[in-house]
Coordinates of C-alpha atoms (C1' of nucleotides) in Angstrom, one line a residue:
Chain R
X1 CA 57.3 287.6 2.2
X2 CA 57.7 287.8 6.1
X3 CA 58.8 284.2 5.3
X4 CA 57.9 282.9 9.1
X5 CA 58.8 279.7 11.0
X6 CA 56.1 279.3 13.9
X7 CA 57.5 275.4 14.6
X8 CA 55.4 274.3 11.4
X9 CA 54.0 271.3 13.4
X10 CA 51.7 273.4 16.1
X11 CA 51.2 275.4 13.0
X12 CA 49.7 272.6 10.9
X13 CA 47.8 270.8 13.3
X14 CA 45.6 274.9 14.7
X15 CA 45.0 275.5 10.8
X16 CA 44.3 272.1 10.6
X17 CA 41.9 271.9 13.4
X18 CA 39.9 274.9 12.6
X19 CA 39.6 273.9 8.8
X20 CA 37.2 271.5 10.2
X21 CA 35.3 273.7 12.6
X22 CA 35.9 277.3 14.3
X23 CA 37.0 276.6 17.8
X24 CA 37.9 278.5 20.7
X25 CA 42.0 277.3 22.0
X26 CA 40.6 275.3 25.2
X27 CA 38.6 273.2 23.2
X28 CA 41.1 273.6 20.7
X29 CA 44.0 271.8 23.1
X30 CA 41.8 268.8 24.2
X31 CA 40.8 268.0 20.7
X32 CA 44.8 268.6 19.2
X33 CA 46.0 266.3 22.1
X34 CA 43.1 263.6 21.6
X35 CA 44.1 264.1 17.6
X36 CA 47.6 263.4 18.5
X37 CA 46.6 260.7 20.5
X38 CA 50.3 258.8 22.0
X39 CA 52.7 261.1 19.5
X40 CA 52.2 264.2 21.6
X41 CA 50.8 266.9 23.4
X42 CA 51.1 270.5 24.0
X43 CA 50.3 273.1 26.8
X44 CA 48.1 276.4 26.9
X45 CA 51.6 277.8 27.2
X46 CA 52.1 276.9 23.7
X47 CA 49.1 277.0 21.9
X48 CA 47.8 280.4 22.9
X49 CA 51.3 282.3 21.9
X50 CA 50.3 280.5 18.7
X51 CA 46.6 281.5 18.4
X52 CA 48.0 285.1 19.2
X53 CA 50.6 284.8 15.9
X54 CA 48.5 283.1 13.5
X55 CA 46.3 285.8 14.5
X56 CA 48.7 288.5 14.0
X57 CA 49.7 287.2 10.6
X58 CA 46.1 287.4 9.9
X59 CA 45.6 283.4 9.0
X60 CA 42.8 283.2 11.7
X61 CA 40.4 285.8 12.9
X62 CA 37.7 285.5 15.7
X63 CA 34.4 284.4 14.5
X64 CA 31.6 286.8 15.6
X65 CA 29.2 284.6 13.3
X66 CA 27.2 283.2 16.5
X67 CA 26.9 286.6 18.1
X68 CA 23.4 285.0 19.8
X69 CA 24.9 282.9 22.4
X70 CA 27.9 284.3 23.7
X71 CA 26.4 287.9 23.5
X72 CA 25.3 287.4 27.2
X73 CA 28.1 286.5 28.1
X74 CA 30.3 289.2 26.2
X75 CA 31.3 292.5 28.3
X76 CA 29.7 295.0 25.8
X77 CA 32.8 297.4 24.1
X78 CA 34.4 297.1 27.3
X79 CA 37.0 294.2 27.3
X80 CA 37.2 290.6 26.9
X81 CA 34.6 288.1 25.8
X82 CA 35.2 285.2 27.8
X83 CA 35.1 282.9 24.9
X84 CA 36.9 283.9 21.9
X85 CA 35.8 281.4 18.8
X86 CA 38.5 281.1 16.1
X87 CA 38.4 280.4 12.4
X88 CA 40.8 280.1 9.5
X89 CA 40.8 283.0 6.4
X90 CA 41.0 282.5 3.4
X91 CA 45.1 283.4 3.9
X92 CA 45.1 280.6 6.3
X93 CA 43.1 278.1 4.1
X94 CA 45.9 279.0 1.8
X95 CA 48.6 278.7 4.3
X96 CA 47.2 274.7 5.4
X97 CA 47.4 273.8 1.7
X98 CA 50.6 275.1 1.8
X99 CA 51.7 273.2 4.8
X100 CA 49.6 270.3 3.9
X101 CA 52.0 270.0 -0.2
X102 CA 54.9 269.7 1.9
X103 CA 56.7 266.7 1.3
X104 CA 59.9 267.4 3.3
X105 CA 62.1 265.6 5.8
X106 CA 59.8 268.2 8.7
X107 CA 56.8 265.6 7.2
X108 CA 58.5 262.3 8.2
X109 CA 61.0 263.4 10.9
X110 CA 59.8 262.2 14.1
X111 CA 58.3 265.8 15.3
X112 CA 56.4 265.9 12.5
X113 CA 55.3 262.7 11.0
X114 CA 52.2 262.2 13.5
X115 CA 50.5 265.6 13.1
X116 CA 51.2 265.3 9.0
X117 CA 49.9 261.6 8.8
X118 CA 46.5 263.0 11.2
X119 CA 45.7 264.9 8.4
X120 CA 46.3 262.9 5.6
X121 CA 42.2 263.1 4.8
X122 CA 42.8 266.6 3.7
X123 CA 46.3 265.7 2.0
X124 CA 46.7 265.0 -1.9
X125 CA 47.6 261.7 -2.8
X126 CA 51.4 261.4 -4.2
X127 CA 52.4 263.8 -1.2
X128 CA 50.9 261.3 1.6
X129 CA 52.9 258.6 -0.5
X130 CA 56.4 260.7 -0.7
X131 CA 55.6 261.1 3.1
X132 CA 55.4 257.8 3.7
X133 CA 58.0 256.7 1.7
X134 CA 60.5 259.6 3.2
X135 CA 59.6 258.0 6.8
X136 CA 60.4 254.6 5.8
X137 CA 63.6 255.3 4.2
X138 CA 64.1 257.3 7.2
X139 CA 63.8 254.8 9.9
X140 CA 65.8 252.1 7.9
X141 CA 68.5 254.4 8.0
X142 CA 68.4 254.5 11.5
X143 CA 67.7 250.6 11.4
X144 CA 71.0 250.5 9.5
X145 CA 73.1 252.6 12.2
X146 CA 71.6 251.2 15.1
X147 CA 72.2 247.1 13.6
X148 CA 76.1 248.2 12.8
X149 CA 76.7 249.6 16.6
X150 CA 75.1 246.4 17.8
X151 CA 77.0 244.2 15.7
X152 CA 80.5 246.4 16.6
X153 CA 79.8 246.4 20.1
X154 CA 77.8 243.2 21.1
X155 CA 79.8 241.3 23.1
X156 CA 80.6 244.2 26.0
X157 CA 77.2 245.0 26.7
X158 CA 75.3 243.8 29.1
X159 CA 71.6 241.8 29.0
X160 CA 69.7 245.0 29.5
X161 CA 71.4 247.2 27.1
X162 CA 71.3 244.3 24.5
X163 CA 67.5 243.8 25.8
X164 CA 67.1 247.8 25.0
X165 CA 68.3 247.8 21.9
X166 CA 66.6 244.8 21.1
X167 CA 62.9 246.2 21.7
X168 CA 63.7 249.8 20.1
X169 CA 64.8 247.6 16.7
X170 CA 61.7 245.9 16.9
X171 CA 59.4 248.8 17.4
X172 CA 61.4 250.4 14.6
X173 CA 61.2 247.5 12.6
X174 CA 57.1 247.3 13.6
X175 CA 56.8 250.6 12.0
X176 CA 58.4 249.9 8.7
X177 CA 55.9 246.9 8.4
X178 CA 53.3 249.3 9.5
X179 CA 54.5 252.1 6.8
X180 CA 54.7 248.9 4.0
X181 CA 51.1 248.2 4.3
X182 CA 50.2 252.0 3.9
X183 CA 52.5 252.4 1.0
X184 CA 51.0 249.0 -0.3
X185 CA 47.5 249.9 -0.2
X186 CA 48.1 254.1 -1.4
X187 CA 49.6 253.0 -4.5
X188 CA 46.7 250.3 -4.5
X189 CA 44.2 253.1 -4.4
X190 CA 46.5 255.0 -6.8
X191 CA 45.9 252.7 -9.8
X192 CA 42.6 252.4 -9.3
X193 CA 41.9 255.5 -9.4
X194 CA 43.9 255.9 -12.6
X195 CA 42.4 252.6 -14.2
X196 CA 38.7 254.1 -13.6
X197 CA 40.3 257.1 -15.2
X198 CA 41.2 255.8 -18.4
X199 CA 39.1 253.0 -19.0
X200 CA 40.5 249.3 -19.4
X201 CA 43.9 248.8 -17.8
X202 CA 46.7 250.7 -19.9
X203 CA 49.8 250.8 -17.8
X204 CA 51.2 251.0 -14.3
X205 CA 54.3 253.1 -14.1
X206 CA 56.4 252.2 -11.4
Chain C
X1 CA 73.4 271.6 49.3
X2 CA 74.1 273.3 46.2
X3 CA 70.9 271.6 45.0
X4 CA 71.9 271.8 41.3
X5 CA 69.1 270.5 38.2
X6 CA 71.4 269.7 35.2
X7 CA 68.7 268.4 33.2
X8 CA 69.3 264.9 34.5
X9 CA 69.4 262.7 31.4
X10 CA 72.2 264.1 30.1
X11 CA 74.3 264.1 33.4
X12 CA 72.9 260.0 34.5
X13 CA 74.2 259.3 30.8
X14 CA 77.2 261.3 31.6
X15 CA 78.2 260.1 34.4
X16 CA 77.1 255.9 33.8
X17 CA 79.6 256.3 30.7
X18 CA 82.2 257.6 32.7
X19 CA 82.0 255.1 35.7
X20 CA 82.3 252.3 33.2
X21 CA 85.8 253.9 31.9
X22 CA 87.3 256.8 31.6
X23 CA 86.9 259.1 28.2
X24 CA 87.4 262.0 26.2
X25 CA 84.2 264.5 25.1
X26 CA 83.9 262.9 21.6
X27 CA 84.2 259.7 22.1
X28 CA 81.6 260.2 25.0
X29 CA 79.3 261.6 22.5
X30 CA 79.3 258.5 19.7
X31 CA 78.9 256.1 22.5
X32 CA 76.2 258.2 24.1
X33 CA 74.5 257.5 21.0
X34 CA 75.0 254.4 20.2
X35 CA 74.5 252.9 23.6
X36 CA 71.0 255.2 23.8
X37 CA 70.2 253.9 19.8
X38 CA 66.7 254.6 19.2
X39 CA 66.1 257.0 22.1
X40 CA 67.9 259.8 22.3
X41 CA 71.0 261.8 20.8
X42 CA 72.6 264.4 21.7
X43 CA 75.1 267.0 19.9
X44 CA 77.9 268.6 20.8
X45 CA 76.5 271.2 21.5
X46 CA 74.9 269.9 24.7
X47 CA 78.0 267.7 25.7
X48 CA 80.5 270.2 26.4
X49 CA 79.1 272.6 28.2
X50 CA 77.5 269.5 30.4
X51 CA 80.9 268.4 30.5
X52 CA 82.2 271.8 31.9
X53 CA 79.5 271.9 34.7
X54 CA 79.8 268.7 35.8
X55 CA 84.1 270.0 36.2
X56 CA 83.3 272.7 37.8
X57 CA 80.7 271.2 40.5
X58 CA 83.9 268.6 40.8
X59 CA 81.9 265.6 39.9
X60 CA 84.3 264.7 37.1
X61 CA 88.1 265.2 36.7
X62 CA 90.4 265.5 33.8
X63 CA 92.0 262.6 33.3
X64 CA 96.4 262.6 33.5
X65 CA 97.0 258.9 34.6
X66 CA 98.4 258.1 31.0
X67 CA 100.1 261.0 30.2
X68 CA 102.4 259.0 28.3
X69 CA 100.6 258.3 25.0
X70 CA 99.3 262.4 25.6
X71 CA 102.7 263.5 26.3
X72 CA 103.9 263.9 23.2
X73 CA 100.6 265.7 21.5
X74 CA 100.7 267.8 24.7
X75 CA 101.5 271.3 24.8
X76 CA 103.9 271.2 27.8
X77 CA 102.9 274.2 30.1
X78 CA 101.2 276.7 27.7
X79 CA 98.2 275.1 26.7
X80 CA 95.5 272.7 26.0
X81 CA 96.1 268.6 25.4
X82 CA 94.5 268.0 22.2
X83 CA 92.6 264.9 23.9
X84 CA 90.6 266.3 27.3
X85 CA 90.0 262.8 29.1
X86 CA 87.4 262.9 32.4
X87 CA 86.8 260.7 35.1
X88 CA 84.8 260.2 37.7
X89 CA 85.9 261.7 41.1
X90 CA 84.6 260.4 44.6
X91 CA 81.7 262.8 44.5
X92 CA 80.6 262.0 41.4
X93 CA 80.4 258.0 41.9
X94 CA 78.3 259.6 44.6
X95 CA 76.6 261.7 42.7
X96 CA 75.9 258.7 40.2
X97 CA 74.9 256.4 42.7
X98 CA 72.1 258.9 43.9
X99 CA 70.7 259.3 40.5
X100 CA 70.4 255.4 40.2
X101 CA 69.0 255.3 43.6
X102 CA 65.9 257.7 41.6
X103 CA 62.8 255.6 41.0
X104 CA 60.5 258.4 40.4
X105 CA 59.3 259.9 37.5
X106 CA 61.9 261.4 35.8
X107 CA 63.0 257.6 35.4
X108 CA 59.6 256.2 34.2
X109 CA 58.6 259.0 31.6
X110 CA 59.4 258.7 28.0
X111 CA 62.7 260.8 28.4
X112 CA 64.3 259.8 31.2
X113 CA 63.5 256.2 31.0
X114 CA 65.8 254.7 28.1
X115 CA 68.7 256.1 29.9
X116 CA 67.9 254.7 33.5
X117 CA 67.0 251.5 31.8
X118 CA 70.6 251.8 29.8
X119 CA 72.3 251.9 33.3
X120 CA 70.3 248.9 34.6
X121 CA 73.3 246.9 35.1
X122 CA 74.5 249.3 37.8
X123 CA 71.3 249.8 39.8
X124 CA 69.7 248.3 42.7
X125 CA 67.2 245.0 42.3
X126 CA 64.3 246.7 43.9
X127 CA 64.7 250.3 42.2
X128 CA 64.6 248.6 38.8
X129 CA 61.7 246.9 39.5
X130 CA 59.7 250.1 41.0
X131 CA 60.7 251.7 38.0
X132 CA 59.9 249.2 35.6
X133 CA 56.7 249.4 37.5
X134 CA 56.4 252.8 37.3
X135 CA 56.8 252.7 33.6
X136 CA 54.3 250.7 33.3
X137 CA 50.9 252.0 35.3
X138 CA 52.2 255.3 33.2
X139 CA 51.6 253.8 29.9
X140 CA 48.4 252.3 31.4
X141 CA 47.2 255.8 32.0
X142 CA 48.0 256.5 28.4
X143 CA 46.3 253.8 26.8
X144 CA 43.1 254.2 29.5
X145 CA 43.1 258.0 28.6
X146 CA 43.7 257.0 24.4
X147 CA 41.0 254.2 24.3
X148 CA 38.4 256.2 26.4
X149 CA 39.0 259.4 23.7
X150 CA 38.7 257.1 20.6
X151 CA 35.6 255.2 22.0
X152 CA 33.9 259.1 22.7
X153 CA 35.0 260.3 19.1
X154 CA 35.5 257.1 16.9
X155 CA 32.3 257.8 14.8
X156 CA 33.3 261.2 13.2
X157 CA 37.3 260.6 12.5
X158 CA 38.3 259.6 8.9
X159 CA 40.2 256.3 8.3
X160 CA 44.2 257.8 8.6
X161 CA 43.4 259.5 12.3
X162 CA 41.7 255.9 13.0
X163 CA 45.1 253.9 11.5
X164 CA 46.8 256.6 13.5
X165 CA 45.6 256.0 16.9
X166 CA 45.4 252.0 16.0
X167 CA 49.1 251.7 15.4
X168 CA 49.9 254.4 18.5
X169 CA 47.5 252.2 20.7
X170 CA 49.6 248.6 19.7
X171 CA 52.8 250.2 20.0
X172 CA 52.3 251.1 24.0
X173 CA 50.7 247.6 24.7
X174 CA 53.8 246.1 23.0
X175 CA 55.8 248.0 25.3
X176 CA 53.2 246.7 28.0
X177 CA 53.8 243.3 27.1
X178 CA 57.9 243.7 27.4
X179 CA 57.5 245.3 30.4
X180 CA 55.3 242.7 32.0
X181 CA 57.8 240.4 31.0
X182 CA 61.1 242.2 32.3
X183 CA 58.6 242.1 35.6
X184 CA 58.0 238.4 35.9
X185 CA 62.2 238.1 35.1
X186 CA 62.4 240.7 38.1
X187 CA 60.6 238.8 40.3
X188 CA 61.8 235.3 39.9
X189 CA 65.3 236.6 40.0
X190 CA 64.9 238.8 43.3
X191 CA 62.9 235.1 44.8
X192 CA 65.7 232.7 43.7
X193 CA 68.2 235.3 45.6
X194 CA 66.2 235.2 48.9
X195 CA 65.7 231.8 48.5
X196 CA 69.5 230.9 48.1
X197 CA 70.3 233.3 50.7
X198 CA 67.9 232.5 53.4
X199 CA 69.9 229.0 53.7
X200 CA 72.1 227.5 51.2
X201 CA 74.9 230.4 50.2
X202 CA 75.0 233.2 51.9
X203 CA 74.5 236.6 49.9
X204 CA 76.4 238.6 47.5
X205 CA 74.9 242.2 48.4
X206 CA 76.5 243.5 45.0
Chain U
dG1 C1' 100.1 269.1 0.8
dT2 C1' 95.5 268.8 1.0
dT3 C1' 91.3 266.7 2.1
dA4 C1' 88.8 264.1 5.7
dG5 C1' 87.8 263.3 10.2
dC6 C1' 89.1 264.0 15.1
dA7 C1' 88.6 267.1 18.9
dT8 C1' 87.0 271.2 21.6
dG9 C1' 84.3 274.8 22.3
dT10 C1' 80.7 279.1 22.1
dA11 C1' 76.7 282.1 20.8
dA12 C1' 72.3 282.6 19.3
dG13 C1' 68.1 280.9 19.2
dG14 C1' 64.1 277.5 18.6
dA15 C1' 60.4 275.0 20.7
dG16 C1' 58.2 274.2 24.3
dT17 C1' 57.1 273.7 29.6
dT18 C1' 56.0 275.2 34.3
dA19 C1' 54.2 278.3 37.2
dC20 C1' 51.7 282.0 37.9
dA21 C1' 47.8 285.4 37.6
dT22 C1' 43.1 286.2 36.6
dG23 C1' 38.4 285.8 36.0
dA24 C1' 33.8 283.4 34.3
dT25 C1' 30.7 279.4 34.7
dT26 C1' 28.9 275.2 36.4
dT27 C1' 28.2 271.9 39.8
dT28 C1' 27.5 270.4 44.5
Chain Q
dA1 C1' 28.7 280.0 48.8
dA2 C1' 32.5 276.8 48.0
dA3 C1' 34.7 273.9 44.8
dA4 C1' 35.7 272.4 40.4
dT5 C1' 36.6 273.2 35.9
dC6 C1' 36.4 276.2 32.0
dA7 C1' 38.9 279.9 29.8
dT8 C1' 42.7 283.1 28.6
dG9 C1' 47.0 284.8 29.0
dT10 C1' 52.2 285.9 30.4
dA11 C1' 57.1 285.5 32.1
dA12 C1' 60.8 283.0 33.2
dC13 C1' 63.2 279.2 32.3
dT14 C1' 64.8 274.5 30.4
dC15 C1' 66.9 271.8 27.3
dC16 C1' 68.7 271.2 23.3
dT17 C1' 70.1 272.3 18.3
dT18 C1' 72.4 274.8 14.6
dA19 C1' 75.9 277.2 13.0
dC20 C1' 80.1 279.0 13.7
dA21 C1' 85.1 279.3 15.1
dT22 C1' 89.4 276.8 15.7
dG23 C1' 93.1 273.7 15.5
dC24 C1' 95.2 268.9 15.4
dT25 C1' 96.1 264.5 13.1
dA26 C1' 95.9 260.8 9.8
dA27 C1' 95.4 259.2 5.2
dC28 C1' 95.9 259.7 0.3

DNA sequence: GTTAGCATGTAAGGAGTTACATGATTTT
DNA sequence: AAAATCATGTAACTCCTTACATGCTAAC
């Protein structure tokens, strides 16, 4: 058990990636910072210390499979290709299903949330809806804290503060909307999916 | 020039608290969050040792005006107060001045920017608006560079990386939107005051 | 008198960036 | 053949967190 913590969320989103298709890390990069869209991005600085771990720990290998086109390019059994084509093993499918079941506060915390929620296609049902759930509860805490330091403290701060905390309440607030309608429409899907299941409409828990 | 790069948020924050009234490390530290809400937080762990650098470059002083009160808790000449209060020194209203004077990008990005805005109250007319500005052609780029990757991939991503980048995509044009509007209030403020000054009261340069 | 919270600090380390170094391939 | 951009990698460094260590002070 060489029970290992490589920052779970570059992690997720390489075994993620390559689930779908063997990649070399250039490509790799654009496509995990087009994925992640607005949340984030990361560097070659980061990613290839990664591909060199995962590597290491045996979750990826490189993918000789199409030999044909890079073989020109390849330096014989002297060094380097220039390309080097990653793809997941079968440890590392394991390992993304792994990643993938967990439900935890590194799935809704702000680090985490975005990459987690990208691959929700490849994500069982009840976890995407703990996940959801765990982010929603999550932000109304911070609702909570933030609408009690407001209300203690309103009258000595000035217009922008107040104007700062204003908009960050109301993106929070945005997102819990956001997160409602997701919730609303998984556990939609949910009893559907159980209703075809049994037959006419027994029950819905919850 | 002892040219000195104390990460910069931390130290602004620092140092705005300070100027507005004198404080002790943990007191600093609730306030730092609360006025920063959504943003940011920082631990203790990052406060103190800020705290000690920004005492030994001088910026900051400990605090013995109302010994009084401390007087009693004090340990006379052996040791430690139980309650370290700083405040700003000449050079560090300097110092703080200088950092407000900043309108580049360490104001506008995502992690400098809630803490410059936070300190509005104390900055110049023209530096908020370049910054404000500045924010804004930023998130421009974003969205440009966003909307341009989900137009070239939109065909082959499943619906959650689509929801994904649809709720990332209306977040930053909210933000847009408030910032176009701080703009306009900018502008019509900075107009009235040249228009009052040029001839019926004379200025009030802050 | 003991728990809870105030108050200060340090050491180790996690997570990532920047800047650099190097070379191959494509475009102009 | 020069310039751009693709491609891989490393070393040093930044910034911050967690966990620990310590003691004071207020409340119950």
């Amino acid at each position: 058990m060489a029970a290992n913590s490589r920052s779970g969320v570059l992690e997720l989103a390489v075994l993620g990636l390559l689930h779908e298709t063997p990649m070399h890390g250039y490509e790799l990069r654009k496509r995990l910072n087009a994925l992640l869209g607005m949340f984030r991005a990361f560097s070659y600085g980061s990613l290839y210390p990664c591909l060199k771990q995962l590597l290491a720990e045996g979750l990826i290998t490189e993918d000789d499979s199409d030999r044909s086109t890079d073989a020109v390019a390849g330096r014989g059994l002297s060094g380097r290709r220039s390309k080097i084509v990653y793809k997941l093993t079968a440890d590392g499918k394991e390992r993304l299903q792994e990643l993938l079941a967990q439900a935890g506060p590194s799935a809704w915390e702000d680090e985490g949330f975005g990459v987690h929620f990208a691959f929700f296609g490849q994500t069982r049902a009840d976890v995407r809806l703990r996940i959801l759930e765990g982010r929603r509860s999550r932000l109304e805490e911070r609702l909570e804290s933030v609408r009690a330091a407001l209300a203690r403290t309103r009258e000595r701060l000035d217009g922008y503060t107040l104007e700062l905390h204003q908009h960050g309440l109301e993106s929070v607030e945005r997102e819990v909307r956001w997160l409602n309608e997701l919730i609303g429409r998984e556990r939609e899907q949910g009893e559907t999916a159980r209703t075809d299941e049994s037959h006419g409409r027994p029950d819905d828990a919850r």
